[in-house]
Short mmCIF file of C-alpha atoms and ligand atoms in Angstrom, two decimals:
data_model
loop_
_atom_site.label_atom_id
_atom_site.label_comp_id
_atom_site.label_asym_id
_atom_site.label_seq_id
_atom_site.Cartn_x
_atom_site.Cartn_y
_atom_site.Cartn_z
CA UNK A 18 249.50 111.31 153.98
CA UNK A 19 245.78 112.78 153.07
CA UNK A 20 243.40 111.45 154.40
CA UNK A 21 239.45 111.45 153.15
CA UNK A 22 237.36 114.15 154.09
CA UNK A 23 234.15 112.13 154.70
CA UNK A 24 233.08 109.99 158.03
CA UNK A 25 232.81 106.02 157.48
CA UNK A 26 231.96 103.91 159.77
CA UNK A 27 233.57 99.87 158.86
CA UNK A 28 232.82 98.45 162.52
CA UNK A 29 230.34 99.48 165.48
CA UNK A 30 232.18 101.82 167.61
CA UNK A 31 234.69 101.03 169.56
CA UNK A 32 235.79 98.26 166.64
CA UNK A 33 238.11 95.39 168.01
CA UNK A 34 241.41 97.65 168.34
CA UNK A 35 239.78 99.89 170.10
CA UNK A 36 238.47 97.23 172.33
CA UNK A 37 241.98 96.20 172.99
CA UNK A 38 243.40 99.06 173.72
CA UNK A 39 240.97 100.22 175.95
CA UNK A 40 241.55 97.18 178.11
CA UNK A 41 245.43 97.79 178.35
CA UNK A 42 244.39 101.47 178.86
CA UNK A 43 242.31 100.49 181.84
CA UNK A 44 244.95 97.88 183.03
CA UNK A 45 247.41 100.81 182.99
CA UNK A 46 245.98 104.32 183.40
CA UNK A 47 243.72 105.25 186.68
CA UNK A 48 240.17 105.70 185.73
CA UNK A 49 240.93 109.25 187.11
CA UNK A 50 241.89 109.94 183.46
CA UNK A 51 238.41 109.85 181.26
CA UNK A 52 237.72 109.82 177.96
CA UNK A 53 234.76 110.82 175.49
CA UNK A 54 234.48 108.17 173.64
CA UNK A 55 236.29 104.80 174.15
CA UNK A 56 237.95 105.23 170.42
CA UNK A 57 241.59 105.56 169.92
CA UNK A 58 242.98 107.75 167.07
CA UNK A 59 245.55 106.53 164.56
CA UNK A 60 245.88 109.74 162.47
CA UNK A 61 243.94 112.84 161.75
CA UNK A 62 243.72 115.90 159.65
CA UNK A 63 241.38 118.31 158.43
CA UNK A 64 238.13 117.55 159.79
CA UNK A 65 238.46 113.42 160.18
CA UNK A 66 239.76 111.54 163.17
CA UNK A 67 240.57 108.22 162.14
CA UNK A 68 240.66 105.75 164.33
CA UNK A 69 242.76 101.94 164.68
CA UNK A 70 239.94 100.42 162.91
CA UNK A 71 239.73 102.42 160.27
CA UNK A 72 236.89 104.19 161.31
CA UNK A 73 236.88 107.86 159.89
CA UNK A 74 235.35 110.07 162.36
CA UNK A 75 233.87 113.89 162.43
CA UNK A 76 236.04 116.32 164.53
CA UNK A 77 233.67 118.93 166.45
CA UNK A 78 236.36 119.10 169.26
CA UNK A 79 240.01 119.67 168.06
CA UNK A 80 241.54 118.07 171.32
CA UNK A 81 239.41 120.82 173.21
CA UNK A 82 239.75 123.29 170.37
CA UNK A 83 243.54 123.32 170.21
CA UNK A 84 244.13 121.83 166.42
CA UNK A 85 242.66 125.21 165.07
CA UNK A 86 245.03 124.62 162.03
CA UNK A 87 243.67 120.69 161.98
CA UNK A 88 245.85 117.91 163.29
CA UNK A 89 248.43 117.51 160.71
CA UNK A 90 249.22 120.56 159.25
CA UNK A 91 251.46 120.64 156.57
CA UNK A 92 253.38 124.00 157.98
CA UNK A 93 253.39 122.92 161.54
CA UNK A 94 254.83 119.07 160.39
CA UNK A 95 257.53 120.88 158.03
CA UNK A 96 258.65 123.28 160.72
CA UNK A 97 258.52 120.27 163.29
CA UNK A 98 260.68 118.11 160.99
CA UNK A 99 263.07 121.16 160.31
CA UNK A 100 263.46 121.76 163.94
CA UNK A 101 263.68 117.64 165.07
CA UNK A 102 266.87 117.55 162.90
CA UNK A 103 268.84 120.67 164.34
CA UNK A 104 268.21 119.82 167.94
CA UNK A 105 264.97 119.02 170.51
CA UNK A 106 266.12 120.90 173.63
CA UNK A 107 268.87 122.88 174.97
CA UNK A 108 266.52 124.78 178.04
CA UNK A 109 265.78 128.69 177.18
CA UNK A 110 267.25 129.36 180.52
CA UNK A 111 270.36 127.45 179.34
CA UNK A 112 271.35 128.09 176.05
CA UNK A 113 268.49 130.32 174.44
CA UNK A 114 267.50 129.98 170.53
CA UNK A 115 266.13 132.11 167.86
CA UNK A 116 262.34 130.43 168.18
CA UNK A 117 261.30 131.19 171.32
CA UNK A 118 261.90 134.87 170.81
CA UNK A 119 260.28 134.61 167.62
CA UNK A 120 256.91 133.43 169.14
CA UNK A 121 257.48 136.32 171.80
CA UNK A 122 257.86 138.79 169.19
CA UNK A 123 255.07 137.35 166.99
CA UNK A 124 252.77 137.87 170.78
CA UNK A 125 253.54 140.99 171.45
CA UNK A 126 252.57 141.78 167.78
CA UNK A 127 249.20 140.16 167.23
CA UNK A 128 247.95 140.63 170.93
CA UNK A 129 245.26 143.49 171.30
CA UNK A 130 247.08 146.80 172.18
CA UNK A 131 250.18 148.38 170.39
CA UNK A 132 251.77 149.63 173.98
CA UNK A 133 255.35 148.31 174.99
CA UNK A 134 254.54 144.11 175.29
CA UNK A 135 256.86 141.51 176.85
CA UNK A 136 255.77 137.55 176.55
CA UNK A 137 257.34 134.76 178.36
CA UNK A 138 256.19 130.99 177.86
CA UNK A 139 255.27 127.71 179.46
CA UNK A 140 253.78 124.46 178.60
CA UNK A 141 250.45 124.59 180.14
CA UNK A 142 247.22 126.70 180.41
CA UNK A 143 247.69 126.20 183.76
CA UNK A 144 250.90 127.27 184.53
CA UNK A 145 250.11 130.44 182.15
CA UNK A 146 247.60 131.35 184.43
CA UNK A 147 249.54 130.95 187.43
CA UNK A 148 252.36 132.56 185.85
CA UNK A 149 250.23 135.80 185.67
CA UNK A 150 248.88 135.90 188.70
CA UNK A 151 252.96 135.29 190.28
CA UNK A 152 253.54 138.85 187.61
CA UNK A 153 250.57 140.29 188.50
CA UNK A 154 251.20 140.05 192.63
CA UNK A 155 254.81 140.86 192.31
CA UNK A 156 253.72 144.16 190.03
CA UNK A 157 251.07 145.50 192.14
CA UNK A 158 252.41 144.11 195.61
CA UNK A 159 249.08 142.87 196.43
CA UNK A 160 247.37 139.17 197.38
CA UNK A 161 243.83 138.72 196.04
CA UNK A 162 242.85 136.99 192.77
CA UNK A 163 239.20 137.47 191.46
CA UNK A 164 237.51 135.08 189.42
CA UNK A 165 234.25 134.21 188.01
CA UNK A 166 231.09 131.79 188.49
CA UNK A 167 231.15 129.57 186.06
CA UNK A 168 235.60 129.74 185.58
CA UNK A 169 237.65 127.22 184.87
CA UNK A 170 241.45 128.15 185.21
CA UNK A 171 243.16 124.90 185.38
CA UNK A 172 243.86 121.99 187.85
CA UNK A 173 246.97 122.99 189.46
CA UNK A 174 246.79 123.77 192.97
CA UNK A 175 246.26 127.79 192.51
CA UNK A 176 244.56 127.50 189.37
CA UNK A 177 241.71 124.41 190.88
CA UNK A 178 241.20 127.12 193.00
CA UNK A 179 240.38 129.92 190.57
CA UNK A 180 238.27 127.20 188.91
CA UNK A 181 234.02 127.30 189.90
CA UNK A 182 233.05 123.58 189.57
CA UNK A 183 233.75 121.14 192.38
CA UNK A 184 233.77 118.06 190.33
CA UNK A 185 235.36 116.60 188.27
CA UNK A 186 238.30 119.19 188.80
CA UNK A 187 238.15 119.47 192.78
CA UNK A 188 236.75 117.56 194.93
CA UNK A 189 239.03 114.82 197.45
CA UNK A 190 241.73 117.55 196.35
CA UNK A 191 241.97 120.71 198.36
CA UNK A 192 242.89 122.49 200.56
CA UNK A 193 243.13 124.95 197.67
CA UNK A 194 245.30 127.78 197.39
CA UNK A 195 244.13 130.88 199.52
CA UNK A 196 243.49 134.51 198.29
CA UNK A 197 241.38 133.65 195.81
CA UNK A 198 237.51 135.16 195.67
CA UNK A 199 234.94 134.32 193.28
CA UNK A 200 232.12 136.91 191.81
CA UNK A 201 228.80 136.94 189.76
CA UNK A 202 229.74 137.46 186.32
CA UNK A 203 226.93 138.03 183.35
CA UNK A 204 225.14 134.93 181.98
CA UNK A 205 222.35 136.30 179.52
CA UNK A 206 220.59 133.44 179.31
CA UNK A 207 219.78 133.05 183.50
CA UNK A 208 220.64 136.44 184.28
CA UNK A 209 217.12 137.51 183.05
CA UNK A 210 217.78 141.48 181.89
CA UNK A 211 220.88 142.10 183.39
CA UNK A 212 222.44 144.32 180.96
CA UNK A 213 226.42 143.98 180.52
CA UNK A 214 226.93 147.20 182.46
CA UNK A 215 224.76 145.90 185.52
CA UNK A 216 226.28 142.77 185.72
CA UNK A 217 229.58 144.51 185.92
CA UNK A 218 228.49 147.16 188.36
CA UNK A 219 227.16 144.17 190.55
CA UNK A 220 230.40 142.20 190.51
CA UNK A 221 232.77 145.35 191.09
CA UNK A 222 230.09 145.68 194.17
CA UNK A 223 231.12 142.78 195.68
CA UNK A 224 234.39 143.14 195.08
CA UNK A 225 234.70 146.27 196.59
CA UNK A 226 232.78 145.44 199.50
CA UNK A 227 234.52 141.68 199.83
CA UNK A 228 237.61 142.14 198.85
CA UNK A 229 238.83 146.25 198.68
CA UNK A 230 240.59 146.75 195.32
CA UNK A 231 243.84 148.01 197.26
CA UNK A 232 244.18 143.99 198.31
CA UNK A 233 243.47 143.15 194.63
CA UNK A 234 246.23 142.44 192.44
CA UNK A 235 244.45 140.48 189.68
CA UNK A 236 240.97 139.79 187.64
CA UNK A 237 241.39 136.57 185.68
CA UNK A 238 238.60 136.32 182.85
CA UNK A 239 237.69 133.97 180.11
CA UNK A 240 236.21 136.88 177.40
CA UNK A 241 234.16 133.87 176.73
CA UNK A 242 233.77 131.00 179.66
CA UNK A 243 234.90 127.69 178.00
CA UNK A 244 234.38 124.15 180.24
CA UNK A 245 231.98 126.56 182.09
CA UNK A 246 229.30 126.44 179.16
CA UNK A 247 230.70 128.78 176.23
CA UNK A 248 229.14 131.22 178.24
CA UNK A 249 229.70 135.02 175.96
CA UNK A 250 228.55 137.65 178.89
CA UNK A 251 225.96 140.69 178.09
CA UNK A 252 227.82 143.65 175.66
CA UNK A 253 229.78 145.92 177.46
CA UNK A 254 230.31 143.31 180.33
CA UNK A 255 234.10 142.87 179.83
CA UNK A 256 234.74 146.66 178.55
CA UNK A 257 233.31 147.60 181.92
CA UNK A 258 235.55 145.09 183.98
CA UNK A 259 238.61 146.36 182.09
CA UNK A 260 238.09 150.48 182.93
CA UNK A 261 237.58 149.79 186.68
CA UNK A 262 240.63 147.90 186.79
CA UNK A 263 242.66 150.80 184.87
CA UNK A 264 240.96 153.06 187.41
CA UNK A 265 242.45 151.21 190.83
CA UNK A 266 245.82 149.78 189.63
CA UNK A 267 243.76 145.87 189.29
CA UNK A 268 245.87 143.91 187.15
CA UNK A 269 242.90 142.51 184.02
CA UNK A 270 244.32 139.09 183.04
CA UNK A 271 242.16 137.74 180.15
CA UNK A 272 242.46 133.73 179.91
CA UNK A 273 242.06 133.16 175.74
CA UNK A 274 243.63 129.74 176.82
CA UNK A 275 240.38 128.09 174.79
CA UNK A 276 239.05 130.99 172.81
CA UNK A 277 242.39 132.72 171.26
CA UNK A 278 244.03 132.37 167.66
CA UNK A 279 241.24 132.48 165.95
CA UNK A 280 238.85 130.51 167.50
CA UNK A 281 236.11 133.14 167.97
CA UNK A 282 236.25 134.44 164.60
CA UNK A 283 238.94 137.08 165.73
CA UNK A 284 242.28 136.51 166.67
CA UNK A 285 241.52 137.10 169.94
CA UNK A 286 238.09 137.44 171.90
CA UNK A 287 238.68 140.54 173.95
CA UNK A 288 239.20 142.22 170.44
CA UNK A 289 235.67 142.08 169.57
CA UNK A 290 234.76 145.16 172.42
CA UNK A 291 237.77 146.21 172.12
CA UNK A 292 239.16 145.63 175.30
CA UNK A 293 243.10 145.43 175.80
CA UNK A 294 244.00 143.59 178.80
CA UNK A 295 246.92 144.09 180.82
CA UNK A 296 248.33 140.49 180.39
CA UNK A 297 246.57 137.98 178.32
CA UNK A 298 247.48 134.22 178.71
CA UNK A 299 247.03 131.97 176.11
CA UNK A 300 247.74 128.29 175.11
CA UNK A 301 245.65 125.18 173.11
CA UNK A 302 245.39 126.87 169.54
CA UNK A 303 248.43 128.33 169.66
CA UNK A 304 251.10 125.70 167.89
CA UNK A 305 249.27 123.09 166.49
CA UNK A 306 248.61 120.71 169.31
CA UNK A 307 252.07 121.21 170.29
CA UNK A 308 252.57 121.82 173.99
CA UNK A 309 252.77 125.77 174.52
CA UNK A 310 251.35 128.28 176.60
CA UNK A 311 252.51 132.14 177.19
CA UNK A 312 251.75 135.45 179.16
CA UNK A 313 251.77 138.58 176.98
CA UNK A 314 251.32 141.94 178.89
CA UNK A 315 252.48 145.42 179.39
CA UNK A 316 256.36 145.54 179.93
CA UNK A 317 256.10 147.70 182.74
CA UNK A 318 253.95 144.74 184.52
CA UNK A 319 256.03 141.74 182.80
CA UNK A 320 259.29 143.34 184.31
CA UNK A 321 258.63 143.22 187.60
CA UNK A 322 259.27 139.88 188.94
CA UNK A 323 263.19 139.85 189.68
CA UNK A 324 265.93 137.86 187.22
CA UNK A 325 265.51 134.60 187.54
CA UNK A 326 261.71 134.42 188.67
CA UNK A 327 260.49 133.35 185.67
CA UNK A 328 260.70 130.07 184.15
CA UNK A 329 261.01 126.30 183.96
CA UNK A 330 262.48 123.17 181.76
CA UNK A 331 260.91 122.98 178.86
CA UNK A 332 258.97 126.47 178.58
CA UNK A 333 259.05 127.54 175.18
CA UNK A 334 260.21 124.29 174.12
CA UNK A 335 261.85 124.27 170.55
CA UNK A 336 259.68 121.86 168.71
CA UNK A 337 256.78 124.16 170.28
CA UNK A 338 258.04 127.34 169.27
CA UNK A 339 258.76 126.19 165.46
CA UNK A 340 255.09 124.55 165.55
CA UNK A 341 253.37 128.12 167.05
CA UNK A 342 255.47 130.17 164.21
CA UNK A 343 254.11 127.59 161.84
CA UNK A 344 250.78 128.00 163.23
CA UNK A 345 250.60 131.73 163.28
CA UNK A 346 251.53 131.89 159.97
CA UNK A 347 249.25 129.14 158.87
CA UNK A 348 246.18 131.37 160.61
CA UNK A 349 247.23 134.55 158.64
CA UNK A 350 248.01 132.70 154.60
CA UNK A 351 244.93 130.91 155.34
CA UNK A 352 242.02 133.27 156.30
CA UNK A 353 241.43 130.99 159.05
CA UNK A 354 239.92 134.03 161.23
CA UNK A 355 237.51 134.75 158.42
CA UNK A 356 237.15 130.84 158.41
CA UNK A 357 235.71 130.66 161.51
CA UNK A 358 233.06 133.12 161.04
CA UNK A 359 231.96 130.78 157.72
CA UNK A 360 232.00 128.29 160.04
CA UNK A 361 230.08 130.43 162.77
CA UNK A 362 226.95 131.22 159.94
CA UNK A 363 227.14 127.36 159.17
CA UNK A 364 226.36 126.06 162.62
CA UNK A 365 224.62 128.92 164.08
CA UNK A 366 222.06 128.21 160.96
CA UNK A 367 221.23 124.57 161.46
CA UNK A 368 221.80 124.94 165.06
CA UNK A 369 218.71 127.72 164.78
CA UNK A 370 216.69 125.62 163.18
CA UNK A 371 217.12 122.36 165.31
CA UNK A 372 215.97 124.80 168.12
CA UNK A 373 212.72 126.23 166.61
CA UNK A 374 211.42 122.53 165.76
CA UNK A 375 213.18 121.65 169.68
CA UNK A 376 212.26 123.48 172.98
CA UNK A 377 214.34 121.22 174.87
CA UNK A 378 217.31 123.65 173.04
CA UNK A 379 216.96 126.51 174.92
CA UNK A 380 220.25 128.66 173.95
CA UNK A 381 222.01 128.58 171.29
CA UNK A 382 225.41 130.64 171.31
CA UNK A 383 229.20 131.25 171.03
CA UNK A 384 230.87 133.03 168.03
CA UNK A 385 233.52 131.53 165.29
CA UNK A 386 234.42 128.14 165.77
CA UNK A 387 232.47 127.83 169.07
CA UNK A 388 229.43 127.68 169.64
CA UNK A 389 227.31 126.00 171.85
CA UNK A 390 223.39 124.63 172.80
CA UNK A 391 222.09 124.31 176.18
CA UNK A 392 219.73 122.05 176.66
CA UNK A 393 216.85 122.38 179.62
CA UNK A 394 213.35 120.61 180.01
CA UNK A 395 210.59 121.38 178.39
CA UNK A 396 209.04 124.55 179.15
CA UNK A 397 211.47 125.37 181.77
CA UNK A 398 215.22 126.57 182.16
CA UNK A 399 215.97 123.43 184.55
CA UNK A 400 219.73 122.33 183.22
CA UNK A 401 219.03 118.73 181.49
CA UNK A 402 222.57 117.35 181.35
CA UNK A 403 221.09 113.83 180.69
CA UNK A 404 219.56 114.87 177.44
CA UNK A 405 222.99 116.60 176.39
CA UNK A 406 224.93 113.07 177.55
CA UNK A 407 222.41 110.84 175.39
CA UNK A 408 222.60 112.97 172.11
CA UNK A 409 226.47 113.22 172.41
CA UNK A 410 226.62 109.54 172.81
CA UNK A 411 224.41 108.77 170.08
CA UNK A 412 226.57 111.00 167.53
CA UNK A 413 229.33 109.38 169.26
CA UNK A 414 227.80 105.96 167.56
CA UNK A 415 227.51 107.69 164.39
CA UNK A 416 230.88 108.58 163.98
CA UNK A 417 230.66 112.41 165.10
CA UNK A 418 233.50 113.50 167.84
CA UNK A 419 230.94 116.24 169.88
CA UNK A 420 232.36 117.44 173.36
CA UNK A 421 229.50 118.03 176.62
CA UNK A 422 230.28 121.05 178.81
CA UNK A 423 229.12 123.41 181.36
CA UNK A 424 228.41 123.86 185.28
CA UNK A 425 225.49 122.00 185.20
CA UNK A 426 226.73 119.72 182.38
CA UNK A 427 223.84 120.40 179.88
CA UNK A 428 225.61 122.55 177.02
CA UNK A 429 226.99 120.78 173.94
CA UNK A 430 229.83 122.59 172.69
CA UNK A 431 230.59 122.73 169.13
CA UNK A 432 234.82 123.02 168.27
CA UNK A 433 236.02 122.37 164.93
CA UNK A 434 239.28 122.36 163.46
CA UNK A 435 238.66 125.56 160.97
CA UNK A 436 240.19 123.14 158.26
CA UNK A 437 237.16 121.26 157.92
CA UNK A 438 235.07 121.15 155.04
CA UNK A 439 231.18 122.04 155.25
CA UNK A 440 230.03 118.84 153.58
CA UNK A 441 231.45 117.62 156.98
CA UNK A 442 229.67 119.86 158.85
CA UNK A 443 226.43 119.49 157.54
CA UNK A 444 226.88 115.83 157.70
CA UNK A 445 227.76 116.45 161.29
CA UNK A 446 224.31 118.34 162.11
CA UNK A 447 222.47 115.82 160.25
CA UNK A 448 223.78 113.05 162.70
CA UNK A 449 223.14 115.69 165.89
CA UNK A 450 219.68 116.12 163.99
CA UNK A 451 218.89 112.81 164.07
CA UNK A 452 220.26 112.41 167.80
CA UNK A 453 217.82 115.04 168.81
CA UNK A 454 214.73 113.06 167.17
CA UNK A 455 215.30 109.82 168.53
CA UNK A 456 216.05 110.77 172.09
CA UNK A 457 212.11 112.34 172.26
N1 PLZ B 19 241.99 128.23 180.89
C1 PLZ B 19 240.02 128.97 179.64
O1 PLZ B 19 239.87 126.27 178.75
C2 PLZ B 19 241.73 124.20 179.51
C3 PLZ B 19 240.45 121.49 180.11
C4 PLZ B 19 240.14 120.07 179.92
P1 PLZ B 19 245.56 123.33 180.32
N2 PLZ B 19 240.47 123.71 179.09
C5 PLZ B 19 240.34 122.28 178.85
C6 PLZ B 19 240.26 119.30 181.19
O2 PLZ B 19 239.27 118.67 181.57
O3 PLZ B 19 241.34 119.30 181.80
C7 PLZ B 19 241.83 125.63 179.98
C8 PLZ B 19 240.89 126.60 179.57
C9 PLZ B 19 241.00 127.91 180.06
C10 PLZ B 19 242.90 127.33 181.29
C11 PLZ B 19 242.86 126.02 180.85
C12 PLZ B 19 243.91 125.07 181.31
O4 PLZ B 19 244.72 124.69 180.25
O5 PLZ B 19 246.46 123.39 179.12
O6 PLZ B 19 244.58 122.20 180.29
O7 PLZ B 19 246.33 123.39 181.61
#
């Protein structure tokens, strides 16, 4: 069923079903479970969420930029439907199928670096993660995980851990997982001059003096810090972090959980320095808004937990697997990596101009199909998170899905499915335009 590109508003926001189901939601969910706007979806597609009122809404977020192909794909729903009617589940480590291997062949093809590759899936970002740091300690024998300011890995025990900000995703629920060490990484816009290769030579510092790189088994990175404020570090940053790991035996785990398949205007983020990590762990963007995660890496480090270490229920799930082929193959017939970087020019141009008429805007940055604004006070670089918080709600009112992120909360992050149109998009910044005047 199509639905109409265009946002309409037929009731204030949340209309009456909303209203409704917000009240059951509250009467059965804990509050521990938030949500951006108190709208619930019926359907979606393309750039339009619309919601039980018949609302049609912008989509800057894509679920937290996982419907990269849009919500209702027509290659992801055929392969779904395909796959619903020869079976839903028999368990990989049961009775293995054709899909799954598929998707891990598919990995070890598109991933940057044409060495030896195995891939083995899950359901989660999370559990990706913490499935490469279990490969990564039983490869190089060693404890230690590295991470970054600014991180955010998950909210599993380990990976809360790995993850910099306290709350929402910690606090009330350590102790946290030991062995893991946090480090400076490169933030252009506070980290005054500090070139990439500085910022790298300062965090390999501290590693070597905190943590000795013969106790290090892993570096977990984002290539481009996500909940942490869509934070791209200084050029030659990650390139930098990648050799010294090659050079002491440091397992480089790059987390494209939020900025792979396309996203970035690349396939994958670490492609655009040209770094190859040793395992990279991805998830969100990969099948469609199907549950799937995976960690792709070097065979000689993806062989060496023992048979039988790996695994779990419903990893590589079949209706996943046929989504993430559909998916895949959606990305490539569709130029939806050149799509992104269309996209990228779009918002990057009104974006620019919103900030020279704005000096509360004092970043603007990201690549592809995110890209983000952080907003400060006037005439300073104090974080103003309750500027960010009133212009997303008042796009909220107008119909325009926008997402808030960052450490100190101030960044609005910019997502969209690369499906949608640019009359959206335009319409989109005119609404964000119009927040920005009226909250003066
Ligand atoms: N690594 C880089 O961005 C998930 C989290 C939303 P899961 N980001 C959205 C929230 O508030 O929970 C993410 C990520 C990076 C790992 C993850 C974790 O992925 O699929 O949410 O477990």
């Amino acid at each position: 069923m199509s639905i109409e590109q265009k946002r309409r508003l037929v009731t204030d926001l949340p209309g009456p079903r909303s209203q409704e189901l917000m009240a059951r939601k509250t009467a059965a969910v804990p509050d521990g479970v938030g949500t951006t706007m108190p709208v619930f979806a019926a359907r979606a597609g393309g750039g339009i969420v619309v919601d039980v009122d018949g609302n049609h809404l912008i989509d800057l977020g894509s679920g937290i930029a996982v419907t990269t192909v849009g919500a209702s794909s027509p290659r992801v729903q055929d392969a779904l439907t395909k796959q619903i009617e020869d079976f839903t589940h028999t368990c990989f480590m049961v009775t293995p199928y054709d899909g799954y291997v598929t998707v891990a062949e598919k990995l070890n093809q598109l991933t940057p670096g044409d060495h030896d590759k195995r891939t083995v899936l899950f359901n989660s970002g999370a559990e990706a993660v913490e499935n490469a740091v279990k490969i990564a300690r039983a490869h190089t024998k060693r404890d230690a995980v590295v991470v970054f300011d600014h991180a955010y890995h998950g909210r599993t025990n380990l990976t809360m851990a790995m993850t910099a900000k306290n709350k929402p995703y910690k606090h009330g629920f350590g102790p946290f997982a030991p062995e893991v060490y946090r480090t400076a990484g490169s933030y252009p816009y506070r980290d005054g001059d500090l070139d990439g290769a500085a910022a790298a030579a300062r965090a390999i510092d501290q590693i070597e003096k905190q943590i000795g790189a013969e106790n290090l088994a892993a570096l977990v990175i984002e290539p481009i810090q996500g909940e942490g404020g869509f934070i791209e570090p200084a050029i030659g940053f990650l390139p930098a972090l990648a050799a010294w790991c090659r050079a002491t035996g440091v397992v480089f785990v790059a987390d494209e959980v939020q900025t792979g398949f396309a996203r970035t205007g690349d396939l994958f983020a670490c492609e655009r320095e040209s770094v190859v990590p040793d395992l990279i762990v991805t998830a969100k963007g990969i099948a469609g808004g199907l549950p799937l995660s995976a960690v792709t890496g070097r065979a000689e480090i993806m062989q060496a937990p023992h048979v039988g270490g790996l695994g779990g229920t419903y990893g590589g799930n079949p209706l996943s697997c046929a989504a993430a082929i559909a998916a895949m193959e959606t990305i490539e017939a569709d130029g939806l990596v050149q799509r992104a970087r269309e996209i990228e020019g779009l918002i990057l141009e009104r974006l620019s101009r919103l900030r020279d008429q704005d000096d509360r805007i004092a970043d603007v940055r990201g690549r592809g199909a995110m890209i983000a604004a952080e907003l400060v006070r006037p005439g300073s670089d104090e974080p103003d998170p309750r500027l960010a918080r009133d212009v997303a709600r008042l796009a909220h009112q107008d119909g325009v899905v926008v997402l808030t992120c960052g450490t100190y909360g101030n960044v609005l992050r910019f997502l969209p499915p690369l499906t949608i149109s640019d009359d959206l998009l335009h319409d989109a910044f005119d609404v964000l335009a119009a927040a920005f005047r009226e909250t003066r």
